[in-house]
PDB file of C-alpha atoms in Angstrom:
ATOM      1  CA  MET X   7      26.294 -19.277  30.747  1.00  0.00           C
ATOM      2  CA  GLU X   8      28.373 -17.800  27.992  1.00  0.00           C
ATOM      3  CA  TYR X   9      28.102 -14.289  26.739  1.00  0.00           C
ATOM      4  CA  SER X  10      29.058 -13.188  23.259  1.00  0.00           C
ATOM      5  CA  GLN X  11      31.671 -10.527  23.224  1.00  0.00           C
ATOM      6  CA  VAL X  12      30.202  -8.850  20.113  1.00  0.00           C
ATOM      7  CA  HIS X  13      26.716  -7.528  19.790  1.00  0.00           C
ATOM      8  CA  GLN X  14      25.577  -7.460  16.171  1.00  0.00           C
ATOM      9  CA  THR X  15      22.661  -5.134  15.304  1.00  0.00           C
ATOM     10  CA  PRO X  16      20.109  -6.895  13.100  1.00  0.00           C
ATOM     11  CA  LYS X  17      20.063  -5.612   9.512  1.00  0.00           C
ATOM     12  CA  TYR X  18      16.309  -4.975   9.576  1.00  0.00           C
ATOM     13  CA  ASP X  19      14.074  -3.600  12.270  1.00  0.00           C
ATOM     14  CA  CYS X  20      10.866  -3.152  10.292  1.00  0.00           C
ATOM     15  CA  LEU X  21       8.904  -4.981   7.657  1.00  0.00           C
ATOM     16  CA  LEU X  22       6.679  -2.666   5.568  1.00  0.00           C
ATOM     17  CA  PHE X  23       3.896  -4.456   3.685  1.00  0.00           C
ATOM     18  CA  ASP X  24       1.644  -3.408   0.858  1.00  0.00           C
ATOM     19  CA  LEU X  25      -1.758  -5.071   1.267  1.00  0.00           C
ATOM     20  CA  ASP X  26      -3.719  -6.036  -1.882  1.00  0.00           C
ATOM     21  CA  ASP X  27      -2.176  -8.642  -4.154  1.00  0.00           C
ATOM     22  CA  THR X  28       0.771  -8.776  -1.717  1.00  0.00           C
ATOM     23  CA  LEU X  29      -0.559 -10.445   1.411  1.00  0.00           C
ATOM     24  CA  TYR X  30      -2.950 -12.505  -0.669  1.00  0.00           C
ATOM     25  CA  PRO X  31      -2.587 -13.694  -4.365  1.00  0.00           C
ATOM     26  CA  LEU X  32      -3.872 -11.841  -7.449  1.00  0.00           C
ATOM     27  CA  SER X  33      -5.886 -14.969  -8.200  1.00  0.00           C
ATOM     28  CA  ALA X  34      -8.281 -14.039  -5.338  1.00  0.00           C
ATOM     29  CA  GLY X  35     -10.011 -11.785  -7.870  1.00  0.00           C
ATOM     30  CA  LEU X  36     -10.316  -8.626  -5.838  1.00  0.00           C
ATOM     31  CA  ALA X  37      -8.264  -6.573  -8.267  1.00  0.00           C
ATOM     32  CA  THR X  38     -10.580  -7.504 -11.179  1.00  0.00           C
ATOM     33  CA  SER X  39     -13.596  -6.456  -9.189  1.00  0.00           C
ATOM     34  CA  VAL X  40     -11.933  -3.204  -8.072  1.00  0.00           C
ATOM     35  CA  LEU X  41     -11.316  -2.242 -11.748  1.00  0.00           C
ATOM     36  CA  LYS X  42     -14.888  -3.058 -12.703  1.00  0.00           C
ATOM     37  CA  ASN X  43     -16.233  -1.033  -9.771  1.00  0.00           C
ATOM     38  CA  ILE X  44     -13.997   1.970 -10.680  1.00  0.00           C
ATOM     39  CA  GLN X  45     -15.246   1.884 -14.206  1.00  0.00           C
ATOM     40  CA  ASP X  46     -18.858   1.697 -13.020  1.00  0.00           C
ATOM     41  CA  TYR X  47     -18.322   4.628 -10.712  1.00  0.00           C
ATOM     42  CA  MET X  48     -16.913   6.691 -13.605  1.00  0.00           C
ATOM     43  CA  ILE X  49     -19.918   5.894 -15.768  1.00  0.00           C
ATOM     44  CA  GLU X  50     -22.660   6.101 -13.104  1.00  0.00           C
ATOM     45  CA  LYS X  51     -21.444   8.852 -10.823  1.00  0.00           C
ATOM     46  CA  LEU X  52     -19.173  11.011 -12.928  1.00  0.00           C
ATOM     47  CA  ARG X  53     -21.144  10.568 -16.197  1.00  0.00           C
ATOM     48  CA  ILE X  54     -18.130   9.754 -18.235  1.00  0.00           C
ATOM     49  CA  GLU X  55     -18.816   8.287 -21.667  1.00  0.00           C
ATOM     50  CA  GLU X  56     -18.443   4.502 -21.583  1.00  0.00           C
ATOM     51  CA  SER X  57     -16.429   4.525 -24.842  1.00  0.00           C
ATOM     52  CA  LYS X  58     -13.664   6.573 -23.091  1.00  0.00           C
ATOM     53  CA  ILE X  59     -13.442   4.471 -19.952  1.00  0.00           C
ATOM     54  CA  ASP X  60     -10.710   2.040 -20.914  1.00  0.00           C
ATOM     55  CA  ASP X  61      -8.345   4.657 -22.350  1.00  0.00           C
ATOM     56  CA  LEU X  62      -9.017   7.038 -19.472  1.00  0.00           C
ATOM     57  CA  CYS X  63      -8.391   4.427 -16.820  1.00  0.00           C
ATOM     58  CA  ASN X  64      -5.114   3.402 -18.436  1.00  0.00           C
ATOM     59  CA  LEU X  65      -3.811   6.928 -18.752  1.00  0.00           C
ATOM     60  CA  LEU X  66      -4.879   7.980 -15.263  1.00  0.00           C
ATOM     61  CA  TYR X  67      -3.321   4.876 -13.620  1.00  0.00           C
ATOM     62  CA  LYS X  68      -0.121   5.194 -15.666  1.00  0.00           C
ATOM     63  CA  ASN X  69       0.406   8.908 -14.890  1.00  0.00           C
ATOM     64  CA  TYR X  70      -1.008   9.339 -11.348  1.00  0.00           C
ATOM     65  CA  GLY X  71      -0.521   5.979  -9.608  1.00  0.00           C
ATOM     66  CA  THR X  72      -4.232   5.433  -9.062  1.00  0.00           C
ATOM     67  CA  THR X  73      -7.274   6.145 -11.113  1.00  0.00           C
ATOM     68  CA  MET X  74      -8.752   8.067  -8.200  1.00  0.00           C
ATOM     69  CA  ALA X  75      -5.764  10.419  -8.036  1.00  0.00           C
ATOM     70  CA  GLY X  76      -5.950  10.996 -11.755  1.00  0.00           C
ATOM     71  CA  LEU X  77      -9.673  11.772 -11.789  1.00  0.00           C
ATOM     72  CA  ARG X  78      -9.067  14.429  -9.125  1.00  0.00           C
ATOM     73  CA  ALA X  79      -6.182  15.851 -11.102  1.00  0.00           C
ATOM     74  CA  ILE X  80      -8.077  16.330 -14.334  1.00  0.00           C
ATOM     75  CA  GLY X  81     -10.970  18.132 -12.560  1.00  0.00           C
ATOM     76  CA  TYR X  82     -13.533  15.623 -11.243  1.00  0.00           C
ATOM     77  CA  ASP X  83     -14.712  16.440  -7.775  1.00  0.00           C
ATOM     78  CA  PHE X  84     -16.262  13.715  -5.627  1.00  0.00           C
ATOM     79  CA  ASP X  85     -16.474  12.543  -2.030  1.00  0.00           C
ATOM     80  CA  TYR X  86     -13.622  10.273  -1.134  1.00  0.00           C
ATOM     81  CA  ASP X  87     -15.613   8.136   1.290  1.00  0.00           C
ATOM     82  CA  GLU X  88     -18.393   7.684  -1.260  1.00  0.00           C
ATOM     83  CA  TYR X  89     -15.840   6.579  -3.891  1.00  0.00           C
ATOM     84  CA  HIS X  90     -14.258   4.011  -1.536  1.00  0.00           C
ATOM     85  CA  ARG X  91     -17.659   2.680  -0.524  1.00  0.00           C
ATOM     86  CA  PHE X  92     -18.634   2.241  -4.156  1.00  0.00           C
ATOM     87  CA  VAL X  93     -15.267   0.643  -5.254  1.00  0.00           C
ATOM     88  CA  HIS X  94     -14.635  -1.547  -2.195  1.00  0.00           C
ATOM     89  CA  GLY X  95     -18.136  -2.067  -0.790  1.00  0.00           C
ATOM     90  CA  ARG X  96     -19.016  -4.645  -3.433  1.00  0.00           C
ATOM     91  CA  LEU X  97     -15.820  -6.752  -3.503  1.00  0.00           C
ATOM     92  CA  PRO X  98     -15.843 -10.572  -3.222  1.00  0.00           C
ATOM     93  CA  TYR X  99     -14.267 -10.602   0.268  1.00  0.00           C
ATOM     94  CA  GLU X 100     -15.513 -14.120   0.639  1.00  0.00           C
ATOM     95  CA  ASN X 101     -12.643 -15.193  -1.692  1.00  0.00           C
ATOM     96  CA  LEU X 102     -10.197 -14.307   1.121  1.00  0.00           C
ATOM     97  CA  LYS X 103      -9.689 -17.104   3.634  1.00  0.00           C
ATOM     98  CA  PRO X 104      -7.766 -17.190   6.956  1.00  0.00           C
ATOM     99  CA  ASP X 105      -4.052 -17.844   6.272  1.00  0.00           C
ATOM    100  CA  PRO X 106      -2.523 -19.545   9.293  1.00  0.00           C
ATOM    101  CA  VAL X 107       0.712 -20.264   7.307  1.00  0.00           C
ATOM    102  CA  LEU X 108       1.324 -16.575   6.767  1.00  0.00           C
ATOM    103  CA  ARG X 109       0.303 -15.704  10.318  1.00  0.00           C
ATOM    104  CA  SER X 110       2.836 -18.140  11.675  1.00  0.00           C
ATOM    105  CA  LEU X 111       5.525 -16.792   9.409  1.00  0.00           C
ATOM    106  CA  LEU X 112       4.936 -13.226  10.453  1.00  0.00           C
ATOM    107  CA  LEU X 113       4.693 -14.043  14.155  1.00  0.00           C
ATOM    108  CA  SER X 114       8.024 -15.803  14.000  1.00  0.00           C
ATOM    109  CA  LEU X 115       9.653 -12.439  13.094  1.00  0.00           C
ATOM    110  CA  PRO X 116       9.850 -10.056  16.121  1.00  0.00           C
ATOM    111  CA  MET X 117      10.660  -6.869  14.160  1.00  0.00           C
ATOM    112  CA  ARG X 118       8.064  -4.156  13.554  1.00  0.00           C
ATOM    113  CA  LYS X 119       5.440  -4.871  10.918  1.00  0.00           C
ATOM    114  CA  VAL X 120       3.377  -2.061   9.247  1.00  0.00           C
ATOM    115  CA  ILE X 121       0.822  -2.029   6.459  1.00  0.00           C
ATOM    116  CA  PHE X 122       1.221   0.655   3.758  1.00  0.00           C
ATOM    117  CA  THR X 123      -1.671   0.696   1.296  1.00  0.00           C
ATOM    118  CA  ASN X 124      -3.310   3.216  -1.061  1.00  0.00           C
ATOM    119  CA  ALA X 125      -6.681   1.734  -0.079  1.00  0.00           C
ATOM    120  CA  ASP X 126      -9.065   3.137   2.568  1.00  0.00           C
ATOM    121  CA  LYS X 127      -8.947   2.088   6.178  1.00  0.00           C
ATOM    122  CA  ILE X 128     -12.261   0.094   6.189  1.00  0.00           C
ATOM    123  CA  HIS X 129     -11.017  -2.047   3.255  1.00  0.00           C
ATOM    124  CA  ALA X 130      -7.596  -2.585   4.849  1.00  0.00           C
ATOM    125  CA  VAL X 131      -9.086  -3.764   8.199  1.00  0.00           C
ATOM    126  CA  LYS X 132     -11.576  -5.964   6.519  1.00  0.00           C
ATOM    127  CA  VAL X 133      -8.913  -7.664   4.413  1.00  0.00           C
ATOM    128  CA  LEU X 134      -6.642  -8.326   7.458  1.00  0.00           C
ATOM    129  CA  ARG X 135      -9.636  -9.782   9.344  1.00  0.00           C
ATOM    130  CA  LYS X 136     -10.535 -12.080   6.399  1.00  0.00           C
ATOM    131  CA  LEU X 137      -6.911 -13.289   6.214  1.00  0.00           C
ATOM    132  CA  GLY X 138      -6.801 -13.912  10.019  1.00  0.00           C
ATOM    133  CA  LEU X 139      -3.979 -11.442  10.469  1.00  0.00           C
ATOM    134  CA  GLU X 140      -5.425  -9.335  13.257  1.00  0.00           C
ATOM    135  CA  GLY X 141      -2.893  -8.255  15.887  1.00  0.00           C
ATOM    136  CA  ILE X 142       0.048  -8.859  13.612  1.00  0.00           C
ATOM    137  CA  PHE X 143       0.713  -5.244  12.454  1.00  0.00           C
ATOM    138  CA  GLU X 144       1.673  -2.316  14.493  1.00  0.00           C
ATOM    139  CA  GLY X 145      -0.336   0.097  12.402  1.00  0.00           C
ATOM    140  CA  ILE X 146      -1.868   0.807   9.032  1.00  0.00           C
ATOM    141  CA  ILE X 147      -0.788   3.648   6.761  1.00  0.00           C
ATOM    142  CA  CYS X 148      -3.777   4.077   4.377  1.00  0.00           C
ATOM    143  CA  PHE X 149      -5.500   6.580   2.161  1.00  0.00           C
ATOM    144  CA  GLU X 150      -6.863   8.531   5.158  1.00  0.00           C
ATOM    145  CA  THR X 151      -3.407   8.660   6.781  1.00  0.00           C
ATOM    146  CA  LEU X 152      -1.858  10.467   3.811  1.00  0.00           C
ATOM    147  CA  ASN X 153      -5.096  12.312   2.744  1.00  0.00           C
ATOM    148  CA  PRO X 154      -6.849  13.096   6.078  1.00  0.00           C
ATOM    149  CA  THR X 155     -10.242  14.785   5.945  1.00  0.00           C
ATOM    150  CA  HIS X 156     -12.228  16.271   8.729  1.00  0.00           C
ATOM    151  CA  ARG X 157     -14.890  13.748   9.614  1.00  0.00           C
ATOM    152  CA  SER X 158     -17.117  13.604  12.692  1.00  0.00           C
ATOM    153  CA  THR X 159     -17.933   9.902  12.364  1.00  0.00           C
ATOM    154  CA  ALA X 160     -15.782   6.806  12.451  1.00  0.00           C
ATOM    155  CA  SER X 161     -16.323   3.118  11.464  1.00  0.00           C
ATOM    156  CA  ASP X 162     -16.362   0.337  13.962  1.00  0.00           C
ATOM    157  CA  ASP X 163     -13.594  -1.216  11.841  1.00  0.00           C
ATOM    158  CA  GLU X 164     -11.170   1.459  12.911  1.00  0.00           C
ATOM    159  CA  ASP X 165     -10.919   0.463  16.574  1.00  0.00           C
ATOM    160  CA  ASP X 166      -7.360   0.183  17.921  1.00  0.00           C
ATOM    161  CA  ILE X 167      -5.671   0.747  14.640  1.00  0.00           C
ATOM    162  CA  GLU X 168      -2.626   3.047  14.771  1.00  0.00           C
ATOM    163  CA  PHE X 169      -1.619   5.600  12.116  1.00  0.00           C
ATOM    164  CA  VAL X 170      -5.093   5.692  10.468  1.00  0.00           C
ATOM    165  CA  GLY X 171      -6.043   9.340  10.025  1.00  0.00           C
ATOM    166  CA  SER X 172      -3.257  10.302  12.388  1.00  0.00           C
ATOM    167  CA  THR X 173      -2.454  13.622  10.795  1.00  0.00           C
ATOM    168  CA  THR X 174      -4.499  16.612   9.910  1.00  0.00           C
ATOM    169  CA  HIS X 175      -4.406  18.800   6.862  1.00  0.00           C
ATOM    170  CA  GLU X 176      -6.731  21.190   5.084  1.00  0.00           C
ATOM    171  CA  LEU X 177      -9.061  19.740   2.574  1.00  0.00           C
ATOM    172  CA  PRO X 178      -7.923  20.392  -1.067  1.00  0.00           C
ATOM    173  CA  PRO X 179      -9.355  23.535  -2.578  1.00  0.00           C
ATOM    174  CA  PRO X 180     -12.488  23.149  -4.725  1.00  0.00           C
ATOM    175  CA  ARG X 181     -11.805  22.679  -8.363  1.00  0.00           C
ATOM    176  CA  SER X 182     -13.407  24.349 -11.334  1.00  0.00           C
ATOM    177  CA  ASN X 183     -15.884  22.506 -13.511  1.00  0.00           C
ATOM    178  CA  GLU X 184     -13.439  22.346 -16.436  1.00  0.00           C
ATOM    179  CA  ILE X 185     -12.176  18.845 -17.163  1.00  0.00           C
ATOM    180  CA  PHE X 186      -8.692  18.380 -18.555  1.00  0.00           C
ATOM    181  CA  ASP X 187      -8.870  16.155 -21.648  1.00  0.00           C
ATOM    182  CA  ILE X 188      -6.002  13.808 -20.938  1.00  0.00           C
ATOM    183  CA  ILE X 189      -6.880  11.518 -23.808  1.00  0.00           C
ATOM    184  CA  ARG X 190      -6.645  14.372 -26.325  1.00  0.00           C
ATOM    185  CA  HIS X 191      -3.429  15.504 -24.601  1.00  0.00           C
ATOM    186  CA  PHE X 192      -1.677  12.289 -25.310  1.00  0.00           C
ATOM    187  CA  SER X 193      -3.234  11.785 -28.713  1.00  0.00           C
ATOM    188  CA  GLN X 194      -1.568  14.973 -30.093  1.00  0.00           C
ATOM    189  CA  THR X 195       1.215  14.300 -32.551  1.00  0.00           C
ATOM    190  CA  ASN X 196       3.644  16.716 -30.983  1.00  0.00           C
ATOM    191  CA  THR X 197       6.407  14.606 -29.554  1.00  0.00           C
ATOM    192  CA  ASN X 198       7.009  17.080 -26.731  1.00  0.00           C
ATOM    193  CA  VAL X 199       3.560  16.509 -25.268  1.00  0.00           C
ATOM    194  CA  GLY X 200       3.864  14.282 -22.226  1.00  0.00           C
ATOM    195  CA  SER X 201       3.367  14.081 -18.466  1.00  0.00           C
ATOM    196  CA  SER X 202       5.159  17.409 -17.909  1.00  0.00           C
ATOM    197  CA  GLY X 203       2.056  19.273 -19.135  1.00  0.00           C
ATOM    198  CA  LEU X 204      -0.415  17.331 -16.930  1.00  0.00           C
ATOM    199  CA  PRO X 205      -2.278  19.028 -14.012  1.00  0.00           C
ATOM    200  CA  LYS X 206      -1.239  17.936 -10.490  1.00  0.00           C
ATOM    201  CA  THR X 207      -3.385  15.799  -8.209  1.00  0.00           C
ATOM    202  CA  PRO X 208      -4.243  16.789  -4.691  1.00  0.00           C
ATOM    203  CA  ILE X 209      -4.135  13.151  -3.623  1.00  0.00           C
ATOM    204  CA  VAL X 210      -0.998  11.690  -2.046  1.00  0.00           C
ATOM    205  CA  CYS X 211      -0.456   8.036  -2.902  1.00  0.00           C
ATOM    206  CA  LYS X 212       2.156   5.522  -4.015  1.00  0.00           C
ATOM    207  CA  PRO X 213       4.184   5.541  -6.146  1.00  0.00           C
ATOM    208  CA  LEU X 214       4.895   9.230  -5.398  1.00  0.00           C
ATOM    209  CA  ASP X 215       8.121   9.711  -3.486  1.00  0.00           C
ATOM    210  CA  SER X 216       6.310  12.215  -1.278  1.00  0.00           C
ATOM    211  CA  ALA X 217       3.775   9.535  -0.284  1.00  0.00           C
ATOM    212  CA  ILE X 218       6.442   7.081   0.810  1.00  0.00           C
ATOM    213  CA  GLU X 219       8.463   9.809   2.556  1.00  0.00           C
ATOM    214  CA  ARG X 220       5.416  10.862   4.490  1.00  0.00           C
ATOM    215  CA  ALA X 221       4.578   7.285   5.392  1.00  0.00           C
ATOM    216  CA  LEU X 222       8.110   6.755   6.654  1.00  0.00           C
ATOM    217  CA  THR X 223       7.860   9.863   8.789  1.00  0.00           C
ATOM    218  CA  ILE X 224       4.502   9.078  10.263  1.00  0.00           C
ATOM    219  CA  ALA X 225       5.529   5.555  11.285  1.00  0.00           C
ATOM    220  CA  ASN X 226       9.027   6.635  12.313  1.00  0.00           C
ATOM    221  CA  ILE X 227      10.669   4.124   9.983  1.00  0.00           C
ATOM    222  CA  ASP X 228      14.347   4.065   9.002  1.00  0.00           C
ATOM    223  CA  PRO X 229      14.287   3.152   5.274  1.00  0.00           C
ATOM    224  CA  HIS X 230      17.787   1.749   5.502  1.00  0.00           C
ATOM    225  CA  ARG X 231      16.722  -0.863   8.042  1.00  0.00           C
ATOM    226  CA  THR X 232      13.415  -1.736   6.413  1.00  0.00           C
ATOM    227  CA  LEU X 233      12.215  -4.378   3.993  1.00  0.00           C
ATOM    228  CA  PHE X 234       9.400  -3.118   1.683  1.00  0.00           C
ATOM    229  CA  PHE X 235       7.040  -5.774   0.295  1.00  0.00           C
ATOM    230  CA  GLU X 236       5.062  -4.767  -2.821  1.00  0.00           C
ATOM    231  CA  ASP X 237       3.403  -6.331  -5.897  1.00  0.00           C
ATOM    232  CA  SER X 238       3.803  -3.069  -7.942  1.00  0.00           C
ATOM    233  CA  VAL X 239       7.079  -2.591  -9.811  1.00  0.00           C
ATOM    234  CA  ARG X 240       6.542   1.182  -9.809  1.00  0.00           C
ATOM    235  CA  ASN X 241       6.112   1.304  -6.060  1.00  0.00           C
ATOM    236  CA  ILE X 242       9.178  -0.979  -5.576  1.00  0.00           C
ATOM    237  CA  GLN X 243      11.250   1.386  -7.641  1.00  0.00           C
ATOM    238  CA  SER X 244      10.090   4.436  -5.743  1.00  0.00           C
ATOM    239  CA  GLY X 245      10.833   2.727  -2.427  1.00  0.00           C
ATOM    240  CA  LYS X 246      14.327   1.760  -3.670  1.00  0.00           C
ATOM    241  CA  ARG X 247      15.098   5.409  -4.613  1.00  0.00           C
ATOM    242  CA  LEU X 248      14.306   6.420  -1.033  1.00  0.00           C
ATOM    243  CA  GLY X 249      16.650   3.832   0.508  1.00  0.00           C
ATOM    244  CA  LEU X 250      14.288   0.939   1.291  1.00  0.00           C
ATOM    245  CA  GLN X 251      15.303  -2.619   0.732  1.00  0.00           C
ATOM    246  CA  THR X 252      12.648  -4.035  -1.609  1.00  0.00           C
ATOM    247  CA  VAL X 253      10.795  -7.310  -2.159  1.00  0.00           C
ATOM    248  CA  LEU X 254       8.666  -7.741  -5.261  1.00  0.00           C
ATOM    249  CA  VAL X 255       5.804 -10.058  -4.482  1.00  0.00           C
ATOM    250  CA  GLY X 256       3.971 -12.158  -7.106  1.00  0.00           C
ATOM    251  CA  LYS X 257       6.903 -12.522  -9.449  1.00  0.00           C
ATOM    252  CA  SER X 258       9.668 -15.114  -9.534  1.00  0.00           C
ATOM    253  CA  GLN X 259      12.207 -12.906 -11.240  1.00  0.00           C
ATOM    254  CA  ARG X 260      13.735  -9.676  -9.810  1.00  0.00           C
ATOM    255  CA  VAL X 261      13.318  -6.458 -11.820  1.00  0.00           C
ATOM    256  CA  LYS X 262      15.267  -3.180 -11.580  1.00  0.00           C
ATOM    257  CA  GLY X 263      14.781  -1.778  -8.112  1.00  0.00           C
ATOM    258  CA  ALA X 264      13.927  -5.113  -6.461  1.00  0.00           C
ATOM    259  CA  ASP X 265      16.359  -6.658  -4.066  1.00  0.00           C
ATOM    260  CA  TYR X 266      14.306  -9.833  -3.797  1.00  0.00           C
ATOM    261  CA  ALA X 267      11.408 -11.487  -5.652  1.00  0.00           C
ATOM    262  CA  LEU X 268       8.793 -13.805  -4.140  1.00  0.00           C
ATOM    263  CA  GLU X 269       6.278 -15.690  -6.280  1.00  0.00           C
ATOM    264  CA  SER X 270       4.198 -15.839  -3.135  1.00  0.00           C
ATOM    265  CA  ILE X 271       4.369 -14.206   0.206  1.00  0.00           C
ATOM    266  CA  HIS X 272       4.495 -17.786   1.584  1.00  0.00           C
ATOM    267  CA  ASN X 273       8.018 -18.162   0.110  1.00  0.00           C
ATOM    268  CA  LEU X 274       9.357 -15.561   2.497  1.00  0.00           C
ATOM    269  CA  ARG X 275      11.517 -17.953   4.526  1.00  0.00           C
ATOM    270  CA  GLU X 276      12.999 -19.639   1.471  1.00  0.00           C
ATOM    271  CA  ALA X 277      13.682 -16.357  -0.322  1.00  0.00           C
ATOM    272  CA  ILE X 278      15.070 -14.351   2.593  1.00  0.00           C
ATOM    273  CA  PRO X 279      16.452 -16.812   5.085  1.00  0.00           C
ATOM    274  CA  GLU X 280      18.731 -14.194   6.615  1.00  0.00           C
ATOM    275  CA  LEU X 281      15.702 -12.765   8.528  1.00  0.00           C
ATOM    276  CA  TRP X 282      15.662 -15.955  10.583  1.00  0.00           C
ATOM    277  CA  ASP X 283      19.458 -16.492  10.489  1.00  0.00           C
ATOM    278  CA  GLU X 284      19.937 -13.148  12.208  1.00  0.00           C
ATOM    279  CA  LEU X 285      17.367 -14.246  14.847  1.00  0.00           C
ATOM    280  CA  ALA X 286      19.266 -17.438  15.521  1.00  0.00           C
ATOM    281  CA  GLU X 287      22.568 -15.550  15.764  1.00  0.00           C
ATOM    282  CA  ALA X 288      21.102 -13.084  18.188  1.00  0.00           C
ATOM    283  CA  THR X 289      19.695 -15.846  20.294  1.00  0.00           C
ATOM    284  CA  ASN X 290      22.976 -17.820  20.295  1.00  0.00           C
ATOM    285  CA  SER X 291      24.943 -14.757  21.377  1.00  0.00           C
ATOM    286  CA  TYR X 292      23.541 -15.401  24.888  1.00  0.00           C
ATOM    287  CA  SER X 293      22.937 -19.103  25.456  1.00  0.00           C
ATOM    288  CA  GLY X 294      20.579 -18.362  28.464  1.00  0.00           C
ATOM    289  CA  VAL X 295      18.033 -16.358  26.434  1.00  0.00           C
ATOM    290  CA  SER X 296      15.440 -17.601  24.055  1.00  0.00           C
ATOM    291  CA  VAL X 297      14.110 -15.911  20.895  1.00  0.00           C
ATOM    292  CA  MET X 298      12.331 -12.735  21.726  1.00  0.00           C
ATOM    293  CA  GLU X 299       8.603 -13.213  21.981  1.00  0.00           C
ATOM    294  CA  THR X 300       6.634 -11.262  19.390  1.00  0.00           C
ATOM    295  CA  SER X 301       4.161  -8.709  20.649  1.00  0.00           C
ATOM    296  CA  VAL X 302       2.139  -5.989  18.989  1.00  0.00           C
ATOM    297  CA  LEU X 303       3.476  -2.620  19.511  1.00  0.00           C
ATOM    298  CA  SER X 304       1.503   0.620  19.745  1.00  0.00           C
ATOM    299  CA  PHE X 305       2.154   4.333  19.450  1.00  0.00           C
ATOM    300  CA  ALA X 306       0.981   7.332  21.353  1.00  0.00           C
TER     301      ALA X 306
END
């Protein structure tokens, strides 16, 4: 047996994945249904005029990261669980099929793997089950992880999932009934009017730096040794600012802030072969040891 005289630490020890439109393609159609359900919720539950919906959705998403965060910022008060049930409870999950190719790719990489999504936990677990990716990820950082509420009940879908709701915070204070008119705010001719005059949201979500920082802390992730997979350019750029190595999924061309670009998550091996090259080097450094068997890790 021959021992290598030099031990080289792998460049990456964690793979951090967004969920929707990252682990499955945009063509699955869930994103279109999500937008339609959000708009229906705004009309049916919040009694917002239908004529304002398109402009309002665009402005809230652009300025707050998610429509939900924007709605809370401008003064709408609603139950988070009810919102998620309405928006995600009627999605065409049947469009998602088991993905043995992706499962095999992920299992061939022994480093930590974590999901980081703005969506709720029930949706996240359901998507992973539909894709056949159970047991691949060490934990899920989701809406409830970053925006925990005090609930006495839990879903059956939450069993054995780490990170979910793993911290506790006070509920945001109740808001007044006054609604901030963000459409009027941006329609004013004063060139100084902009995002600086907007109310803040109590919701923590990507692409906020604070959301990514909190996620990294909760999961004990070193950003400088982590690959961050995302379909959102904004989220990629936020992650890059915080030291993450970034992979833009769903695009063939890199943009500012993206270290890599994958047209599909299935192109992972071709686009980032060094992940496997490092594995081979580590294995060859000691000829008597095979590649480390991948196992699912858990946290206390």
